[in-house]
mmCIF file of C-alpha atoms and ligand atoms in Angstrom:
data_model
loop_
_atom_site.group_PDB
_atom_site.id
_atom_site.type_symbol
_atom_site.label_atom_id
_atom_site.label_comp_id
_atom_site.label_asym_id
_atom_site.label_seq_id
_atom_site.Cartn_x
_atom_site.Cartn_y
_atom_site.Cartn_z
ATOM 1 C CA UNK H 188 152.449 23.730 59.317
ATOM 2 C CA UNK H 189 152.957 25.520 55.944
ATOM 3 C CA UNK H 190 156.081 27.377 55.692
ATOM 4 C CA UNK H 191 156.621 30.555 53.625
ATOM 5 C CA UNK H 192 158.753 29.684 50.469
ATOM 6 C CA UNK H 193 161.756 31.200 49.342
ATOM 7 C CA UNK H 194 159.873 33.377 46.823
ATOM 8 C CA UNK H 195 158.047 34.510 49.469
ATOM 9 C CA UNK H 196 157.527 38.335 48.376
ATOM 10 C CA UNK H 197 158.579 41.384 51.055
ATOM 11 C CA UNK H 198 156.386 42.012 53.748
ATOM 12 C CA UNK H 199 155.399 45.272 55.189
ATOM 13 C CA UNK H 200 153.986 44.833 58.847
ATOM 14 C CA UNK H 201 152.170 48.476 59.914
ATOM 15 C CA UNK H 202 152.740 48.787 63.577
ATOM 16 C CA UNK H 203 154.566 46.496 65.125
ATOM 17 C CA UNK H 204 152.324 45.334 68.629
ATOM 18 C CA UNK H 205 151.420 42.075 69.815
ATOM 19 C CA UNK H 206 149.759 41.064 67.114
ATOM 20 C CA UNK H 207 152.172 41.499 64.382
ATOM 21 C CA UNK H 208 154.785 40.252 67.105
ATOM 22 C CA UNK H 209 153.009 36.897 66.901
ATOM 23 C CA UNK H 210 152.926 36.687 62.970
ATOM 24 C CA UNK H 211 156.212 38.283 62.119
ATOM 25 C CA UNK H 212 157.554 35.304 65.062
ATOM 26 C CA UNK H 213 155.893 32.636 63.199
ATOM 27 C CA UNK H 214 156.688 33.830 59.983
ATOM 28 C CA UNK H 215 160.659 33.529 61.220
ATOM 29 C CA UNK H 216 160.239 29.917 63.116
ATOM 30 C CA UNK H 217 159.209 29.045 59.324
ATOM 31 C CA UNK H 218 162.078 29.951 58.039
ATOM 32 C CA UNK H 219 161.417 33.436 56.887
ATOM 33 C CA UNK H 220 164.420 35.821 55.875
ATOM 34 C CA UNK H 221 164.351 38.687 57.928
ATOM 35 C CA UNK H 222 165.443 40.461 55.437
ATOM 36 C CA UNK H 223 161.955 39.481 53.818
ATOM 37 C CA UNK H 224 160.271 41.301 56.650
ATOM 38 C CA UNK H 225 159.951 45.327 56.846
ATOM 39 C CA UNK H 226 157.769 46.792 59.946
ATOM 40 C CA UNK H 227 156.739 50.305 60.820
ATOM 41 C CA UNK H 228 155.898 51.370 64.462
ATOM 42 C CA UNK H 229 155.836 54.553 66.322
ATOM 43 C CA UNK H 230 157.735 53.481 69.826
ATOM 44 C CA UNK H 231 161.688 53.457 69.836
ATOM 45 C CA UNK H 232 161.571 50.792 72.371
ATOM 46 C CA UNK H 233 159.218 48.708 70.266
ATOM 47 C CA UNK H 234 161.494 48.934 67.045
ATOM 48 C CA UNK H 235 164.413 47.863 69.303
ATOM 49 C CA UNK H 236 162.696 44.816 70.852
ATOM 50 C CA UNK H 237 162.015 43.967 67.227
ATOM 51 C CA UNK H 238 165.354 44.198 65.329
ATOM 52 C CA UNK H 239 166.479 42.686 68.101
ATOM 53 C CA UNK H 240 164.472 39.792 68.740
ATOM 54 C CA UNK H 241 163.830 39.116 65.086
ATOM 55 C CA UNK H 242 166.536 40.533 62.924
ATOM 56 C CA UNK H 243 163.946 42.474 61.370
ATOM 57 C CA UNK H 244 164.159 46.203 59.795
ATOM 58 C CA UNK H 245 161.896 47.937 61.667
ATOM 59 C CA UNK H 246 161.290 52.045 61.045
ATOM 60 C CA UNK H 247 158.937 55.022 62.400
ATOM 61 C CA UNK H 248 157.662 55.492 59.039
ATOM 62 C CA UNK H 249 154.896 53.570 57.358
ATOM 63 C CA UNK H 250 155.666 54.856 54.142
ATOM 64 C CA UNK H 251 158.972 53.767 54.156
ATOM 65 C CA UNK H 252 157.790 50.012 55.117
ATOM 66 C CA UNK H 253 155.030 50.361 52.298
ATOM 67 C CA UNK H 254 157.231 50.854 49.824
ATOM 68 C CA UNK H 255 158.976 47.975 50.324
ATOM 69 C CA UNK H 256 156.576 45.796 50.700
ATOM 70 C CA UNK H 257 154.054 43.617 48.134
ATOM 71 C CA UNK H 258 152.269 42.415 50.744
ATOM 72 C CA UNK H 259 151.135 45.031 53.355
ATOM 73 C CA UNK H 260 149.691 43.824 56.899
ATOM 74 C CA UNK H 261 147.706 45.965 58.393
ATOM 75 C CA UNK H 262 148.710 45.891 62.176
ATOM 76 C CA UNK H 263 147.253 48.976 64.020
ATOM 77 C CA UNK H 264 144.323 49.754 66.643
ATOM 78 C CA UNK H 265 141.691 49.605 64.484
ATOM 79 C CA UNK H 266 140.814 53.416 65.819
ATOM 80 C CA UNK H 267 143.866 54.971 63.797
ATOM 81 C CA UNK H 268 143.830 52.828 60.642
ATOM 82 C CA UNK H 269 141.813 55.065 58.374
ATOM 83 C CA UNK H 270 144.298 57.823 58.721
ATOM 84 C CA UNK H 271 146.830 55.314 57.584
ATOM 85 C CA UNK H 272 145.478 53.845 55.200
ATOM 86 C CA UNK H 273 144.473 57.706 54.071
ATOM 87 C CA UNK H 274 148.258 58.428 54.070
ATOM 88 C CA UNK H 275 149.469 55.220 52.403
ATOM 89 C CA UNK H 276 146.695 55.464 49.414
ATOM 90 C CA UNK H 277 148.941 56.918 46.360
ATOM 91 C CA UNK H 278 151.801 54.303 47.459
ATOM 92 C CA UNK H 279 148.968 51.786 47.379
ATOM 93 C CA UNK H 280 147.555 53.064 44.189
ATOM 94 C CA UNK H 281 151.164 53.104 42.688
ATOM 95 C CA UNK H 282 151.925 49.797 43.860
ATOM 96 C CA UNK H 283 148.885 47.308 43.822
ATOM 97 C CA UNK H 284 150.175 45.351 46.687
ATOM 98 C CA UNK H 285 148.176 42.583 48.554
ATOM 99 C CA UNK H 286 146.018 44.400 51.737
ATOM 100 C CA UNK H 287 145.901 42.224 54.928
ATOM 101 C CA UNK H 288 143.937 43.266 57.786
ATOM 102 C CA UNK H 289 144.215 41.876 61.294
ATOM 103 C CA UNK H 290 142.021 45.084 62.456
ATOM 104 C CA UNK H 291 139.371 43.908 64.608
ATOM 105 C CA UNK H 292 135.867 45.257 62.705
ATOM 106 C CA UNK H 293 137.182 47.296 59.930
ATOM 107 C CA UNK H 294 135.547 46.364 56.368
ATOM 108 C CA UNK H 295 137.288 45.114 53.046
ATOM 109 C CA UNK H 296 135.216 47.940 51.769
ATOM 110 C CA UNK H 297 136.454 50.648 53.905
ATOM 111 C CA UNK H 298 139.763 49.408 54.004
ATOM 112 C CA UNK H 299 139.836 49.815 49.938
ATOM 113 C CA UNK H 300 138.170 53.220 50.126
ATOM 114 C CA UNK H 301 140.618 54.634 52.117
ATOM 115 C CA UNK H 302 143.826 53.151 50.478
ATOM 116 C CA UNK H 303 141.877 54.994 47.293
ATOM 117 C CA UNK H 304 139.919 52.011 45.791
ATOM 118 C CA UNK H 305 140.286 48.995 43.648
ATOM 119 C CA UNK H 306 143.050 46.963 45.855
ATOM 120 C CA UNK H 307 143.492 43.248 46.720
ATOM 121 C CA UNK H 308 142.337 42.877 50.430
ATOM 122 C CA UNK H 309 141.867 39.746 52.764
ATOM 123 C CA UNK H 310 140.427 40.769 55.913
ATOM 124 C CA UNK H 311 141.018 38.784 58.704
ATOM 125 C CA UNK H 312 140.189 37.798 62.351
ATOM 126 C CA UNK H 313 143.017 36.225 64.692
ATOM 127 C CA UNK H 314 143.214 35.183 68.055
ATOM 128 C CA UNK H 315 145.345 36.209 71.037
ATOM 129 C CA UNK H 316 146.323 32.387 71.236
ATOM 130 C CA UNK H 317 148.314 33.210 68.004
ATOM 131 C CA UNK H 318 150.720 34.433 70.501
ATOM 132 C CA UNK H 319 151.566 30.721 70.778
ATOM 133 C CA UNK H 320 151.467 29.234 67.619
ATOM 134 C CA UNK H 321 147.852 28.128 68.829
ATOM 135 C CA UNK H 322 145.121 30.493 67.650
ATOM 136 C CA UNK H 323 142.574 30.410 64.961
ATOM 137 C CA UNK H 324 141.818 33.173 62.285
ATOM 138 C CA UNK H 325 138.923 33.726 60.003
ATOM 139 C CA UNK H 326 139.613 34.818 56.512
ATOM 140 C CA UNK H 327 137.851 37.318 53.860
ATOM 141 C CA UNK H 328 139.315 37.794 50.349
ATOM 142 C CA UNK H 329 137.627 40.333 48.259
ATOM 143 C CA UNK H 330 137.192 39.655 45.121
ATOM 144 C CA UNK H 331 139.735 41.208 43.523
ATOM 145 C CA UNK H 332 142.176 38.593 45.528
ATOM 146 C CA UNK H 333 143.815 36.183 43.051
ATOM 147 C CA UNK H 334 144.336 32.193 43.965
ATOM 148 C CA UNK H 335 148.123 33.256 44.465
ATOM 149 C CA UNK H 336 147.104 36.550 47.006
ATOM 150 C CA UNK H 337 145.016 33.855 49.016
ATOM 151 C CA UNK H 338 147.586 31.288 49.319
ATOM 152 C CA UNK H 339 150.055 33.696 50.304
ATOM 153 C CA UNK H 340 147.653 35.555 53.167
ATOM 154 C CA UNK H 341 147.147 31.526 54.433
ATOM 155 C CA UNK H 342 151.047 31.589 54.572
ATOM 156 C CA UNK H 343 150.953 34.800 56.521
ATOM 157 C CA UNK H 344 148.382 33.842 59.079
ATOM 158 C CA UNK H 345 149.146 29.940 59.105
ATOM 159 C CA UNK H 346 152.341 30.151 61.392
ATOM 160 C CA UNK H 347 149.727 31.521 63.854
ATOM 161 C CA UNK H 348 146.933 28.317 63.925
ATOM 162 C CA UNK H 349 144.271 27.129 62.339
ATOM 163 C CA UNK H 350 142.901 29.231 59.280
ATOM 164 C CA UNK H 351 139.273 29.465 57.983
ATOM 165 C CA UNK H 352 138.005 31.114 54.930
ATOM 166 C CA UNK H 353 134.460 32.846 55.324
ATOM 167 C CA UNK H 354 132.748 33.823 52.020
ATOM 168 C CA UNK H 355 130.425 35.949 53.356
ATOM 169 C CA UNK H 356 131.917 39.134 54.770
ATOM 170 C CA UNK H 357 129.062 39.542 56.795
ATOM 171 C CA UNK H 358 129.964 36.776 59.079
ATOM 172 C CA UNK H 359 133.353 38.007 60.245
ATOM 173 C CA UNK H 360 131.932 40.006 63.095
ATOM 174 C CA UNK H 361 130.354 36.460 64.172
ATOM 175 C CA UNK H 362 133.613 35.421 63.813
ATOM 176 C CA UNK H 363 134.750 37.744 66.161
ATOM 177 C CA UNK H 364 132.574 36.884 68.519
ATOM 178 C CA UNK H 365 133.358 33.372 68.119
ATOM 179 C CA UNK H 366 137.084 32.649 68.268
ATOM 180 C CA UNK H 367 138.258 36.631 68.752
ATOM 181 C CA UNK H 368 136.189 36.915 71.515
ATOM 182 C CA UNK H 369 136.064 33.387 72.536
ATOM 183 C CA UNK H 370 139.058 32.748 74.620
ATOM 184 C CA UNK H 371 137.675 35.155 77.272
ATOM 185 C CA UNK H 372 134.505 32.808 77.757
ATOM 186 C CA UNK H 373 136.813 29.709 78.501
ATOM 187 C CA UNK H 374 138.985 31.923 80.870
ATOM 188 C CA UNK H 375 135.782 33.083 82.218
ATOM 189 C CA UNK H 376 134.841 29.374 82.745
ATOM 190 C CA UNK H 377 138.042 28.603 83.708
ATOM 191 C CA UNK H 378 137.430 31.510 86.775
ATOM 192 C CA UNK H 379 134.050 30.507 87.493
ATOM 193 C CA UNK H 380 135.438 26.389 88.084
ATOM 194 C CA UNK H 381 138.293 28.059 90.442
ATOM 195 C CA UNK H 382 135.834 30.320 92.419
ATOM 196 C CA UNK H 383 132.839 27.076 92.744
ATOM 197 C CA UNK H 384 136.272 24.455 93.202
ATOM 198 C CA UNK H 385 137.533 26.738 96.228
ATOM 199 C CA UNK H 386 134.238 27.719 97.738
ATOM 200 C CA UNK H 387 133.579 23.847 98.408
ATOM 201 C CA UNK H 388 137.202 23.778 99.717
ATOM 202 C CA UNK H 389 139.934 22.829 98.039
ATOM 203 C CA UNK H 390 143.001 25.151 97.953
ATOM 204 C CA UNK H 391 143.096 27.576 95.578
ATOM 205 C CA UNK H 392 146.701 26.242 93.801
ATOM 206 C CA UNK H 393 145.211 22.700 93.652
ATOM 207 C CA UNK H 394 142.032 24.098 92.283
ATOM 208 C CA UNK H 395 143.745 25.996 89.187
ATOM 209 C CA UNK H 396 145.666 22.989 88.833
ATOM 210 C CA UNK H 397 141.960 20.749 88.442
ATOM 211 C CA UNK H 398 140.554 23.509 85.972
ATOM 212 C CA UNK H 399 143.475 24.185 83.914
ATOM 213 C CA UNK H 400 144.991 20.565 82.903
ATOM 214 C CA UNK H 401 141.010 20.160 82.939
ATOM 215 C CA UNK H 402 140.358 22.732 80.240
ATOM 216 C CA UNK H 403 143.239 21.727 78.091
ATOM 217 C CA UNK H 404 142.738 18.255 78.167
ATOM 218 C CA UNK H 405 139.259 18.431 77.197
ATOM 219 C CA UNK H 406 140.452 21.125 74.227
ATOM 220 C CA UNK H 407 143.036 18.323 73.289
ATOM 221 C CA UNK H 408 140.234 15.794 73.445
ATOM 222 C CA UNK H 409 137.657 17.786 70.961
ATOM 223 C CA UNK H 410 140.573 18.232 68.768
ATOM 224 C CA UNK H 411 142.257 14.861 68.500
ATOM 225 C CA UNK H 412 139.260 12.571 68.517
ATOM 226 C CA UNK H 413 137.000 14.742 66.014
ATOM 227 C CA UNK H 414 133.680 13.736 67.369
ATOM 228 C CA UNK H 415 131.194 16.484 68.051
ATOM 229 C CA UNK H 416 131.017 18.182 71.716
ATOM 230 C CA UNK H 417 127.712 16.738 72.566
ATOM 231 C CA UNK H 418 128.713 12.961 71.958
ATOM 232 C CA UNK H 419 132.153 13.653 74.294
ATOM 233 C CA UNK H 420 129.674 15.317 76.607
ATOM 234 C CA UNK H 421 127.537 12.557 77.095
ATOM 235 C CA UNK H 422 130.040 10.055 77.370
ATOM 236 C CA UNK H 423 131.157 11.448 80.650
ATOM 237 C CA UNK H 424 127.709 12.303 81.787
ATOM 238 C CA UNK H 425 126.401 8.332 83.331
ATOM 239 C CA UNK H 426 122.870 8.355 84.272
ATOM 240 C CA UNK H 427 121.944 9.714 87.274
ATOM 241 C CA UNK H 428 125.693 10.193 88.494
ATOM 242 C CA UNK H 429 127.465 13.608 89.206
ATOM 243 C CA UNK H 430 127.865 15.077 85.994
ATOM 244 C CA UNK H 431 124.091 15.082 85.246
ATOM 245 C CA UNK H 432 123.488 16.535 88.194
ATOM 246 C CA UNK H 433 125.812 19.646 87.504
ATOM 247 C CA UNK H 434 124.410 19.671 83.836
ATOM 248 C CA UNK H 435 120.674 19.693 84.943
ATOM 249 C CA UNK H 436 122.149 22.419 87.747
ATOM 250 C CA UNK H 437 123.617 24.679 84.311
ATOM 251 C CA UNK H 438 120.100 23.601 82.161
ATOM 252 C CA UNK H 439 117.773 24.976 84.870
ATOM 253 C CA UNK H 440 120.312 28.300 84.677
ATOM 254 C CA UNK H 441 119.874 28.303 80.985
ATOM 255 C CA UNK H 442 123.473 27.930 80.007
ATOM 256 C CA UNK H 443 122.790 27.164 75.902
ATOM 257 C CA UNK H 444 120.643 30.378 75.935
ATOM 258 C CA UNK H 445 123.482 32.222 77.975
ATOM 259 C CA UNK H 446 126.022 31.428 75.547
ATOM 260 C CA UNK H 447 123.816 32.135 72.690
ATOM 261 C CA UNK H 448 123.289 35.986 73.550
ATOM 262 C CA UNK H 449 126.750 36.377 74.773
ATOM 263 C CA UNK H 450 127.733 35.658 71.384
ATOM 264 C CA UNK H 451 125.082 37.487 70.004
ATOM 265 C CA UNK H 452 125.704 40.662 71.816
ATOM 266 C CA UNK H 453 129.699 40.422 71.176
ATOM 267 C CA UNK H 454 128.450 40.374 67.274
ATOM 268 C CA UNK H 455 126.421 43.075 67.584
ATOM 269 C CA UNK H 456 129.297 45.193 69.525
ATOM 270 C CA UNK H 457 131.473 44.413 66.452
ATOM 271 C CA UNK H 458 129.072 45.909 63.771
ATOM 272 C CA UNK H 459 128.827 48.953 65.892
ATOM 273 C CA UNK H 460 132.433 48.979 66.181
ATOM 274 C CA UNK H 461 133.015 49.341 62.606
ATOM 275 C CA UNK H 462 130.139 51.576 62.062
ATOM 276 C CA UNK H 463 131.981 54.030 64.552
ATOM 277 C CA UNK H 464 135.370 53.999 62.351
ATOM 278 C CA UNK H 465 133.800 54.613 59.139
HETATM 279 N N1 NAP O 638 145.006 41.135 70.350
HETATM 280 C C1 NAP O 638 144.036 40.389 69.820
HETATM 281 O O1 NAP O 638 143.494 39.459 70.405
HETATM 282 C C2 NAP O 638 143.575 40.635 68.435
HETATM 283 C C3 NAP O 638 142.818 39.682 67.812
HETATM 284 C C4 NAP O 638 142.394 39.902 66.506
HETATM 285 C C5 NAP O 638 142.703 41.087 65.893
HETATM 286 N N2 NAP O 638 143.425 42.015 66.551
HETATM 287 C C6 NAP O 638 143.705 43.247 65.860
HETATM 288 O O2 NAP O 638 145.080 43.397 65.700
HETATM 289 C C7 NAP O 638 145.384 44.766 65.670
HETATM 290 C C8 NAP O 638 146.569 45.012 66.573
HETATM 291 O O3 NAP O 638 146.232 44.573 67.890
HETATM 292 P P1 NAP O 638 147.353 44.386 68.976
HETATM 293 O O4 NAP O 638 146.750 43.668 70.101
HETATM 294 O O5 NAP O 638 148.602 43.891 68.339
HETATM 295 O O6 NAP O 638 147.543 45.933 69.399
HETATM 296 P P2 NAP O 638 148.854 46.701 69.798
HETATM 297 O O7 NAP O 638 149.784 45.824 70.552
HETATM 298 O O8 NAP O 638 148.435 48.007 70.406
HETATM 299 O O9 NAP O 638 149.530 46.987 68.373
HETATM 300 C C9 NAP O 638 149.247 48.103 67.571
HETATM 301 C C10 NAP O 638 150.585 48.745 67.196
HETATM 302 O O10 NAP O 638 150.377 49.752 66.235
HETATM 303 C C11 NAP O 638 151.191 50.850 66.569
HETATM 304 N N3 NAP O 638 150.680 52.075 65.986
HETATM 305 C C12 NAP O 638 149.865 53.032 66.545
HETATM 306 N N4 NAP O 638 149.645 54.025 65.682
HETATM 307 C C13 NAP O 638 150.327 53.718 64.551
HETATM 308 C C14 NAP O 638 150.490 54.362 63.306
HETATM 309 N N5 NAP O 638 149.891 55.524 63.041
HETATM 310 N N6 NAP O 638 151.256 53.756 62.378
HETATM 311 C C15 NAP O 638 151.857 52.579 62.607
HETATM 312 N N7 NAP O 638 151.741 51.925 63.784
HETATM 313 C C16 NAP O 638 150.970 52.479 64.739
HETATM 314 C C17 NAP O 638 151.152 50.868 68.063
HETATM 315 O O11 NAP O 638 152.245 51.629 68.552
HETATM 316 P P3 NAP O 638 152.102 52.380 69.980
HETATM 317 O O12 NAP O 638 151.852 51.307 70.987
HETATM 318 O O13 NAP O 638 153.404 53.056 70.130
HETATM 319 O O14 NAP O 638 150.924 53.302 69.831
HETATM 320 C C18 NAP O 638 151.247 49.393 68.414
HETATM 321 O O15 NAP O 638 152.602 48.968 68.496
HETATM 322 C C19 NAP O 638 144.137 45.520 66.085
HETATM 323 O O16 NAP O 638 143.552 46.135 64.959
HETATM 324 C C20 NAP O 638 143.229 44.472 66.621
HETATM 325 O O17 NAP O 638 141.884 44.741 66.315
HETATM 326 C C21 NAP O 638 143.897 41.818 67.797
#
C-alpha cells in the first residue's frame, strides 16, 4: 500500500461521516500528519470523535477547511453538495485546488459548474468495505487533472483498497452498481445461504459460521489465485455430484439473467439519481 509522502499537500475533508472517517483513518495509518488534514462537519459530537480519534482539526465551517486546503474532498450526502459547492465557488475560483468527489452520482461536470467552472476534479466511487482498509473505488479525472492531481487522488483513495481508473465518465454509475452497490448482493447471498442452510436444519450460529468463512474464503481464493470465476467454479462443480445439481437448480431460476438486471436497474437508479441533483 502506497503511503502519502511528506510533501503531501493539506487536505480539506467536507463533512466528516463515515466515509471520510474511513479515508482520513487510512490516510493516518500511512503516516499522514494530522496536521496535514483539515475537516469541516456540522455535528459537535462528530468534530469531537474526530480530533479525538485522529488528531485532526476539525471545524463547523467549510470555508474555513477550504481555505486551507489544496486538495478538497468532497464528503457530503450527495443531496446537499450543490449548495456547497455553490458556497465554496469564489474560494475555489481563488484557489484552483484539486476537487475529489466521493458523492455517490454527482457529475465532474456539475461538480465544476457549481464550484464556478474550469477546476481539477476526479470523481470517484468507493465502497463501504473502505471502512476496513478493504474496499474498491472507481476513478474519473477530468481533463483538466494533471499526472501529479491523479497520483495524489490514488494516494487519497489507496489507503482505502483497490483503485481503478475509468476513462469514460459514463461508466461510473455502472460502477456504482458494480462494487458501490455490490457488497449488498454478497450479503444478500450471504442471507439467502443462512435462510436455505437453516431451513434444511442446521443451527442458525453454525450456519453463519458455513456461509461466512465460506464467502471469504472463496473472495480470498478469486483474489490470490487470479484465475477467472468460471474456471474456480468448475473446479468444484464434479460431474453429476452436488454442486451441479445446485447450479442446474440456480440455471433453471435464471441466476446470470438475475444478476444482469439487478445490475442494470442499480445503473439506471444512479443516472436518475444524478439527474434529480442537477
Ligand atoms: N457509504 C458508502 O458506501 C458510500 C460509498 C460510495 C460513496 N459514498 C458517498 O460518500 C458520501 C458520504 O457518505 P457517508 O456514508 O460518509 O455519509 P455520512 O456519514 O452521512 O457523511 C456525510 C457527512 O456530511 C455532513 N454534512 C451534512 N451537511 C453538510 C454540509 N452542508 N457541509 C459539510 N458537511 C455536511 C454530515 O453531517 P450530519 O450527519 O451532521 O448531517 C455527515 O457527517 C456520499 O456522497 C455518498 O454518496 C458513500
Amino acid at each position: 500500500m502506497s503511503s502519502p509522502s511528506p510533501a503531501f499537500p493539506t487536505v480539506a475533508f467536507i463533512g466528516g461521516g463515515n466515509m471520510a472517517r474511513a479515508l482520513i483513518g487510512g490516510l493516518r495509518r500511512g503516516g499522514m500528519a494530522a496536521g496535514r488534514i483539515i475537516v469541516s462537519e456540522p455535528s459537535a459530537a462528530s468534530r469531537e470523535g474526530l480530533a479525538a480519534e485522529f488528531g485532526v482539526t476539525a471545524t463547523a465551517d467549510n470555508a474555513e477547511a477550504a481555505a486551507a486546503g489544496e486538495v478538497w474532498v468532497l464528503a457530503t450526502k450527495p443531496q446537499v453538495l450543490r449548495g456547497v459547492c455553490e458556497a465554496l465557488a469564489p474560494l475555489a475560483q481563488a484557489r484552483r485546488p484539486l476537487v475529489v468527489s466521493i458523492a455517490a452520482g454527482i457529475t465532474s461536470a456539475q461538480l465544476d459548474r457549481w464550484l464556478g467552472g474550469g477546476q481539477a476534479v476526479v470523481r470517484s466511487m468507493p465502497n463501504t468495505p473502505a471502512l476496513l482498509g478493504a474496499g474498491v473505488t472507481g476513478l474519473y479525472a477530468t481533463a483538466a487533472v494533471g499526472e501529479a492531481q491523479r497520483a495524489l487522488a490514488e494516494a487519497l483513495l489507496r489507503p482505502a483498497g483497490e483503485t481503478v481508473w475509468i476513462a469514460d465518465e459514463a461508466l461510473m454509475d455502472a460502477v456504482t452498481a458494480t462494487s458501490g452497490s455490490g457488497p449488498a448482493y454478497v450479503f444478500l447471498l450471504a442471507e439467502a445461504m443462512q435462510a436455505a442452510a437453516a431451513a434444511e436444519g442446521l443451527p442458525a450460529e453454525a450456519a453463519r459460521t458455513l456461509v461466512v468463512e465460506t464467502i471469504a474464503g472463496a473472495a480470498r481464493m478469486l483474489k490470490e489465485s487470479g484465475e477467472p470465476a468460471a474456471t474456480l467454479r468448475q473446479r468444484v462443480t464434479s460431474p453429476n455430484g452436488t454442486t451441479q445439481a445446485a447450479l442446474e437448480a440456480f440455471a433453471a431460476g435464471g441466476f446470470m439473467p438475475l444478476v444482469a438486471a439487478a445490475v442494470h436497474a442499480a445503473r439506471i437508479r444512479g443516472a436518475e439519481l444524478s439527474a434529480l441533483n442537477d
